[in-house]
Coordinates of N, CA and C in Angstrom, one line a residue:
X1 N 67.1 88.3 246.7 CA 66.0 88.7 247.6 C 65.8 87.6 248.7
X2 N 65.8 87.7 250.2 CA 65.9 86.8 251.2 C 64.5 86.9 251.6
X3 N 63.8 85.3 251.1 CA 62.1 84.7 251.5 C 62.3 84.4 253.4
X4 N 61.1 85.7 254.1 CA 61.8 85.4 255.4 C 60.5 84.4 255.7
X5 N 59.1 84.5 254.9 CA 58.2 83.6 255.5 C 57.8 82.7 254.3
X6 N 57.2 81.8 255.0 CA 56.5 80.3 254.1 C 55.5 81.3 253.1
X7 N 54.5 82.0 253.6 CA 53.6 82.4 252.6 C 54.2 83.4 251.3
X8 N 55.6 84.1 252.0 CA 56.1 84.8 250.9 C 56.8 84.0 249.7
X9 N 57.3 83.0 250.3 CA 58.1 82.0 249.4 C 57.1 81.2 248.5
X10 N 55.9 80.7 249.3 CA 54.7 80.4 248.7 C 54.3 81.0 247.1
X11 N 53.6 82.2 248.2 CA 53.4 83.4 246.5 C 54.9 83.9 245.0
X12 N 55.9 83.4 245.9 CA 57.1 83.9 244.8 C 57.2 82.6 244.0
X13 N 56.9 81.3 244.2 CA 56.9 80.2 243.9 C 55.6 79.8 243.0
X14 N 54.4 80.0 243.2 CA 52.9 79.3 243.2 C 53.3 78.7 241.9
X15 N 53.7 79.1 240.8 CA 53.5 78.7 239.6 C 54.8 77.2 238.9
X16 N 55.9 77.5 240.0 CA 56.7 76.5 239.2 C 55.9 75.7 239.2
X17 N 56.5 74.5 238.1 CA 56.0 73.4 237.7 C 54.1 73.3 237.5
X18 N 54.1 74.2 237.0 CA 52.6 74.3 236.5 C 52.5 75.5 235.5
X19 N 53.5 76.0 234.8 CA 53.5 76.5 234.2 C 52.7 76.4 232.7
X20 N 52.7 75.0 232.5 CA 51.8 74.7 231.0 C 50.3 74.5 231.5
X21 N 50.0 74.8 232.9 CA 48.6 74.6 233.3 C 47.9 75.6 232.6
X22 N 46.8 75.4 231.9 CA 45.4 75.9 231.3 C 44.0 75.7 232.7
X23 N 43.1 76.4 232.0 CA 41.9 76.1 232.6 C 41.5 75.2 232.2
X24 N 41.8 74.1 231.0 CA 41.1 73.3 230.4 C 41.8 71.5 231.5
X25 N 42.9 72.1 231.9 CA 43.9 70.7 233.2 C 43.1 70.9 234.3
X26 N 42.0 71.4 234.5 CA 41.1 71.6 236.1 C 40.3 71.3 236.1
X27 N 39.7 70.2 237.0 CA 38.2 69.9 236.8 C 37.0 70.9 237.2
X28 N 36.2 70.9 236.4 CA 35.1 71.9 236.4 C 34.3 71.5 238.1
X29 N 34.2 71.8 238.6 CA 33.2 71.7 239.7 C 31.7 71.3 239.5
X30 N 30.9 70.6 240.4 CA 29.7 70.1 240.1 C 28.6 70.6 240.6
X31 N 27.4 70.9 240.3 CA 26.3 71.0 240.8 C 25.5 70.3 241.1
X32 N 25.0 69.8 242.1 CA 23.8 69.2 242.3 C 22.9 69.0 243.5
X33 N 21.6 68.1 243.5 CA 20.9 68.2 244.6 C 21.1 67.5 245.2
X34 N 21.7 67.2 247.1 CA 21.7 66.7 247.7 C 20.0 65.7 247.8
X35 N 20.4 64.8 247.5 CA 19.4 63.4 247.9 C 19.9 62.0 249.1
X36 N 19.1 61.5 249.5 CA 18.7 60.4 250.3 C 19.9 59.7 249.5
X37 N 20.2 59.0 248.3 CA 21.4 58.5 247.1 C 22.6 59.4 247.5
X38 N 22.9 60.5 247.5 CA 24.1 60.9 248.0 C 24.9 60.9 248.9
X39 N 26.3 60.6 248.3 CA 27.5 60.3 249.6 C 28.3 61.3 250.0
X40 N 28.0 62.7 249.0 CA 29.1 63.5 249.0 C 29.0 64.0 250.7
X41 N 30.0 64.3 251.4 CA 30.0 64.5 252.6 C 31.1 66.2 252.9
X42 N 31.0 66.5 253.7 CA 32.1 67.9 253.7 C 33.2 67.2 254.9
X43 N 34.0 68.5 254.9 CA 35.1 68.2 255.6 C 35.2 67.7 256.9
X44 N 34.1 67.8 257.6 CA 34.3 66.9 258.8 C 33.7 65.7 258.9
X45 N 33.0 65.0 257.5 CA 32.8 63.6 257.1 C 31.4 64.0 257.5
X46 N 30.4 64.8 257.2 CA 29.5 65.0 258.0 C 28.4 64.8 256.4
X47 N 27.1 64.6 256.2 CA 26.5 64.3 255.1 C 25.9 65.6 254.7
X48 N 25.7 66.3 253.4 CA 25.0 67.5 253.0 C 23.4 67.1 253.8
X49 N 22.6 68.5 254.0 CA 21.3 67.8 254.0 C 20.7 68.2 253.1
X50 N 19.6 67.1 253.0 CA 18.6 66.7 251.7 C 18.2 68.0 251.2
X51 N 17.7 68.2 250.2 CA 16.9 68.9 249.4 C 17.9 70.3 249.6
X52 N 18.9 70.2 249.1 CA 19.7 71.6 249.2 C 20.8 71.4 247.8
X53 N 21.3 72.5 247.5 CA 22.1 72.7 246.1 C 23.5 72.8 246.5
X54 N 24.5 72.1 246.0 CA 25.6 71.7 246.7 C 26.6 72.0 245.6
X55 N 27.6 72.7 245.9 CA 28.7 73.5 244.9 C 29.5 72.5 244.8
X56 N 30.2 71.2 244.7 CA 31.4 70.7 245.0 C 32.8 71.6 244.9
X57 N 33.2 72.5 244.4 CA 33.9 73.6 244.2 C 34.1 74.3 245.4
X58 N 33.0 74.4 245.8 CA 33.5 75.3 247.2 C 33.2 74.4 248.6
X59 N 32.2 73.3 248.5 CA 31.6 72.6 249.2 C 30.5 73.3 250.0
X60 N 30.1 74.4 249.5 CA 28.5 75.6 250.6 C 27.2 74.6 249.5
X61 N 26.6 75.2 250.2 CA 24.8 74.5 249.9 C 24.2 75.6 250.0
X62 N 23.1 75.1 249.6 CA 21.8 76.1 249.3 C 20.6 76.0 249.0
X63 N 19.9 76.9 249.5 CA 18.7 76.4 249.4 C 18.0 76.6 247.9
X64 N 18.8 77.8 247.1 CA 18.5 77.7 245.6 C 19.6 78.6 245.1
X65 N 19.8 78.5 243.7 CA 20.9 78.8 243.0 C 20.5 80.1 242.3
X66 N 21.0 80.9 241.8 CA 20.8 81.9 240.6 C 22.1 81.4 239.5
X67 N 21.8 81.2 238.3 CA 22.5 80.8 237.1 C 22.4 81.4 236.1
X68 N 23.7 81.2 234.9 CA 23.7 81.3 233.7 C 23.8 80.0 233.2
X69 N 23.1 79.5 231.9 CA 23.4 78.0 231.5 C 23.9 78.5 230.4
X70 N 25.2 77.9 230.4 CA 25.8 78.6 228.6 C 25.8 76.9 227.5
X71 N 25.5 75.9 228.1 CA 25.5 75.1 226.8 C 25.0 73.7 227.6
X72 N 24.3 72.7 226.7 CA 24.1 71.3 227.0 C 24.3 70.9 226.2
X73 N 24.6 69.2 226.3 CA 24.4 68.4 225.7 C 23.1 67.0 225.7
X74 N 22.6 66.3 225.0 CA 22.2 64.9 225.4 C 23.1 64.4 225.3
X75 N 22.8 63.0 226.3 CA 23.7 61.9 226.4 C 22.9 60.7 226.8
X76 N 23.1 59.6 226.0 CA 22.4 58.7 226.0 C 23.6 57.4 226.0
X77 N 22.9 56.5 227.4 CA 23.8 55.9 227.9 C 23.2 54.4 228.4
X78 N 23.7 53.4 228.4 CA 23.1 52.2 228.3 C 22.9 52.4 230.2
X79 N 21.7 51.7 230.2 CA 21.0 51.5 231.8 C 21.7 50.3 232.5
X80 N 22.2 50.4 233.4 CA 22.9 49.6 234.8 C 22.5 48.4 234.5
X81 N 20.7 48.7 234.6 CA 19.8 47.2 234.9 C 20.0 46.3 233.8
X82 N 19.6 47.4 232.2 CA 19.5 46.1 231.0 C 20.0 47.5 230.3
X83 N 20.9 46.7 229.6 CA 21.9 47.2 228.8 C 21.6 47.4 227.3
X84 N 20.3 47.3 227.2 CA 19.5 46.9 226.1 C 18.7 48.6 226.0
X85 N 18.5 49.2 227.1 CA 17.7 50.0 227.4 C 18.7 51.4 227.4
X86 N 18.5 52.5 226.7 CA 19.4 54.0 226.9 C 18.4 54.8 227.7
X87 N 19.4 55.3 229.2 CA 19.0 56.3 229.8 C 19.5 57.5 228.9
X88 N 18.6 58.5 229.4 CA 19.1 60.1 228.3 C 19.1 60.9 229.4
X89 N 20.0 61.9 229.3 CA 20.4 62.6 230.4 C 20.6 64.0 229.7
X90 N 20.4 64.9 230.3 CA 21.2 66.4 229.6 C 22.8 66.6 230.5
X91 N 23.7 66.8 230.1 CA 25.3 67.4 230.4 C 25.2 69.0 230.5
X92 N 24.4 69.8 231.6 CA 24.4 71.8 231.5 C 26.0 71.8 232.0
X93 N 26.4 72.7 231.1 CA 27.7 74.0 231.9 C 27.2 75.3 232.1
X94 N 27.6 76.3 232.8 CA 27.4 77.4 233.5 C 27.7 77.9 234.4
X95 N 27.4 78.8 234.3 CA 28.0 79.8 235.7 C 27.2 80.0 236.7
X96 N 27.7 80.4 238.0 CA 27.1 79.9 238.7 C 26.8 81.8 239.7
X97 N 26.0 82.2 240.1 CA 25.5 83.3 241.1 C 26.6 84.2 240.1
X98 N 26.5 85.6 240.9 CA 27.4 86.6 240.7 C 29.0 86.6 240.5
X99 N 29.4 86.1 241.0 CA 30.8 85.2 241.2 C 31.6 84.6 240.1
X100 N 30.3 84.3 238.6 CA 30.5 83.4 237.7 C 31.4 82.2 238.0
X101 N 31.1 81.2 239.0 CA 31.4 80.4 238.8 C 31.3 79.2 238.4
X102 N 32.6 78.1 237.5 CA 31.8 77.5 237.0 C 31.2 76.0 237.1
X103 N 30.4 75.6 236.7 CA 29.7 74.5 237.2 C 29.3 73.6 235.9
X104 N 29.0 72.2 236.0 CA 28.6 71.2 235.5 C 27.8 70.5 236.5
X105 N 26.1 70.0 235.7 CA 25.7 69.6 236.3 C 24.5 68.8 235.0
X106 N 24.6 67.4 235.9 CA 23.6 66.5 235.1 C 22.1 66.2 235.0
X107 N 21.1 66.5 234.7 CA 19.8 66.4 234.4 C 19.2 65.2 233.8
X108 N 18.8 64.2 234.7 CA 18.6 62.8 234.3 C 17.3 62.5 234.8
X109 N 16.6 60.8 234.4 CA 15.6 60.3 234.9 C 14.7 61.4 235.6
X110 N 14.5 61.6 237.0 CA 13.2 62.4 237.5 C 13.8 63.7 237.4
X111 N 14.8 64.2 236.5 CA 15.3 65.7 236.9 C 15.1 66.1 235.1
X112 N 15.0 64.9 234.4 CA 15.1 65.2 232.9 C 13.9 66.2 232.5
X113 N 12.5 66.3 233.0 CA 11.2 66.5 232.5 C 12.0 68.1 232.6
X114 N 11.9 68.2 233.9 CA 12.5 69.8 234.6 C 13.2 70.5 233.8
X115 N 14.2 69.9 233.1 CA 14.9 70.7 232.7 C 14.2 71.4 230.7
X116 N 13.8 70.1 230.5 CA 13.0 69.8 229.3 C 12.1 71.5 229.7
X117 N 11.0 71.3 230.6 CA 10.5 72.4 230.9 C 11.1 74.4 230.9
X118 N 12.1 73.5 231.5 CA 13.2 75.2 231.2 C 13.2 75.7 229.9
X119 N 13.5 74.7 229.1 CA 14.5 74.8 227.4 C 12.9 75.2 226.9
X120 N 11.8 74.8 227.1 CA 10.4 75.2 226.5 C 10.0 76.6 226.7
X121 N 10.2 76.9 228.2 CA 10.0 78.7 228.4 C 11.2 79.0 227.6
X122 N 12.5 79.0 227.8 CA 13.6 79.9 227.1 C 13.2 80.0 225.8
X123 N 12.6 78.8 225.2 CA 12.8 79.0 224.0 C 11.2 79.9 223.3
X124 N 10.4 80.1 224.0 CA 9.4 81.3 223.8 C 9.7 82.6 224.1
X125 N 11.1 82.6 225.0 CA 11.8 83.8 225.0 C 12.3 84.3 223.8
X126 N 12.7 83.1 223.0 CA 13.6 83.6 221.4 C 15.1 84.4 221.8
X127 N 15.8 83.5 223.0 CA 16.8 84.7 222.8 C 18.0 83.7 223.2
X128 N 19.0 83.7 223.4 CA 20.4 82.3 223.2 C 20.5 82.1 224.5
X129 N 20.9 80.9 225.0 CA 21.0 80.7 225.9 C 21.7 81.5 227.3
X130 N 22.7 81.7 226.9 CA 23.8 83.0 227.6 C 23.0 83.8 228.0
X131 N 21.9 84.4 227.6 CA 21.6 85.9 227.8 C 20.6 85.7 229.0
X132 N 20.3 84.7 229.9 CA 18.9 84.4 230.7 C 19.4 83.6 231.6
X133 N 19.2 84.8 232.8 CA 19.4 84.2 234.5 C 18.4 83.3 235.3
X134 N 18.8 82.7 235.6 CA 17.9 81.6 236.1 C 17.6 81.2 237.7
X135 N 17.1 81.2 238.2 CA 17.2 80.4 240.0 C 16.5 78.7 239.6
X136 N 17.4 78.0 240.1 CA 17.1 76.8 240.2 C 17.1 76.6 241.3
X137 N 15.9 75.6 241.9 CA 15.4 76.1 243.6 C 14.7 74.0 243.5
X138 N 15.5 73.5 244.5 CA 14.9 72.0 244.8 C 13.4 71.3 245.2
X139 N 12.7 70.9 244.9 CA 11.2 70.5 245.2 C 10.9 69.5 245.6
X140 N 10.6 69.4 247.0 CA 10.1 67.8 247.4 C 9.3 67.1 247.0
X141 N 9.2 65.9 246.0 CA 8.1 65.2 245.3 C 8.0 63.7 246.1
X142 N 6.7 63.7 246.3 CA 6.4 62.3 247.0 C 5.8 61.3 246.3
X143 N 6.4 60.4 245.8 CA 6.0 59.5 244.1 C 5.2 58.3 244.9
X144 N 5.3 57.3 244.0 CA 5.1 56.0 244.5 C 5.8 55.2 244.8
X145 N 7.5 55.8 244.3 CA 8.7 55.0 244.1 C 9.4 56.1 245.7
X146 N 8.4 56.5 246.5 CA 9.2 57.5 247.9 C 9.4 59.0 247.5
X147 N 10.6 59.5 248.1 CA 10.5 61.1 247.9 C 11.5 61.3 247.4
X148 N 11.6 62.6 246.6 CA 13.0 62.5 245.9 C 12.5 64.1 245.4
X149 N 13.9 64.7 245.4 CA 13.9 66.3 245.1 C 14.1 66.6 243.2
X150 N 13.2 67.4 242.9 CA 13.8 67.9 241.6 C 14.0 69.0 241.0
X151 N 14.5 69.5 240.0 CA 14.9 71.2 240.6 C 13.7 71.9 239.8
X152 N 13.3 72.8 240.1 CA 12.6 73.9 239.6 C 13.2 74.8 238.9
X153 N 13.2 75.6 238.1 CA 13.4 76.8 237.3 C 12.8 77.7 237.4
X154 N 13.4 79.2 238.3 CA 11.9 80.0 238.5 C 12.8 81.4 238.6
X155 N 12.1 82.3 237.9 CA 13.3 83.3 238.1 C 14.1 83.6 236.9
X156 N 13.2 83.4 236.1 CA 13.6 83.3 234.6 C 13.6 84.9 234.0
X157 N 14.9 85.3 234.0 CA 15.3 87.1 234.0 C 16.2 87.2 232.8
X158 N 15.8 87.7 231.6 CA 17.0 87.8 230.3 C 17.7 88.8 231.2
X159 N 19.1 88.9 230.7 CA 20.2 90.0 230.8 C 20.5 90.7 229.9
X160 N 20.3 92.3 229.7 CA 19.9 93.1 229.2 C 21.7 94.2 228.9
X161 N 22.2 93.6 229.9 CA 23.6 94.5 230.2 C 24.3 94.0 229.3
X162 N 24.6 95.4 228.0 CA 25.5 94.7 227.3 C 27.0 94.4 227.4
X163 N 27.2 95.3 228.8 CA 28.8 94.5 229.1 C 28.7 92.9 229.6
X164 N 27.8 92.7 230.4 CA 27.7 91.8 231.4 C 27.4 90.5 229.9
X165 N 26.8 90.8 228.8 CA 26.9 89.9 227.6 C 27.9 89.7 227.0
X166 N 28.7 90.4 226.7 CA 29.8 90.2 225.9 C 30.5 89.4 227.2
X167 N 30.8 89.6 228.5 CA 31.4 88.9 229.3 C 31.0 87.3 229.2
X168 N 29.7 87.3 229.2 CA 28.9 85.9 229.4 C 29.5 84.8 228.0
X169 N 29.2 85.9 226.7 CA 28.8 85.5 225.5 C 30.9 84.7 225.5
X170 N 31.8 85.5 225.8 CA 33.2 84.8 226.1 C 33.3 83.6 226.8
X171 N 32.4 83.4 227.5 CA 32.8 81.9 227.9 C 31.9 80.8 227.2
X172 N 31.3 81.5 226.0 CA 30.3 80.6 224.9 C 31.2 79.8 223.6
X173 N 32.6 80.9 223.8 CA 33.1 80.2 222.4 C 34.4 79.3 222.7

């Protein structure tokens, strides 16, 4: 068979030499809130702006997310300053809008309470993580230590569809 263009030869090709590639050889993409501390920039070197929700996967923003959180962890990690001292953080994975895409994203120092807050409603829900949509939406707080964004949880909707669970509940095991 004679490849008469680049993109045909492209798609008849995509896979050599990546043939033993898994989903588990890709890095997960990140979530988080553009702050005043961030360097991430997009493709024309240009900076996100503040208080917006930033996919690194796709590089779009937002002004708030709709989510599935399928699992955390704590992580407890010695502090920059004094090494004496463990910062605790949460590690969320999930999916991310309709699209299920997926995301990793860290909940630390002023973002820890927030999340703490989530896991308290869910858990008066009584139902597993997987099964409850979420909007995580950024909030300007003006401390003593300046201004700094934290996420909100609002939009807290179990999922009821039992295809759309068994779909969710597959990316749990």
């Amino acid at each position: 068979k004679a490849i008469t263009t680049l993109s045909s030869f492209l798609d008849e090709n995509k896979s050599l030499g990546m043939e033993q590639k898994t989903e588990e050889d890709l890095l997960t993409p990140y979530l988080k809130i553009v702050e005043g501390m961030t360097r991430d920039t997009d493709s024309n070197g240009a900076r996100y702006p503040l208080g917006k929700v930033l996919y690194t996967g796709t590089g779009q923003v937002f002004d708030e997310v709709s989510m599935v959180i399928l699992a955390y962890v704590k992580i407890e990690s010695p502090s920059i300053e004094d090494k004496t001292v463990m910062n605790k953080q949460y590690k969320v994975a999930g999916l991310l809008g309709d699209n299920r895409l997926p995301f990793i994203m860290f909940f630390g120092k002023s973002k820890l309470l927030a999340f703490k807050k989530y896991l308290t409603e869910l858990n008066k829900l009584q139902r597993p993580l997987f099964t409850v949509r979420v909007t995580l939406k950024p909030e300007l707080i003006k401390g003593d230590k300046g201004e700094y964004y934290v996420p909100r949880f609002i939009n807290i909707q179990p999922v009821d569809d039992l295809a759309k669970l068994a779909t969710l509940k597959e990316f749990t095991l």
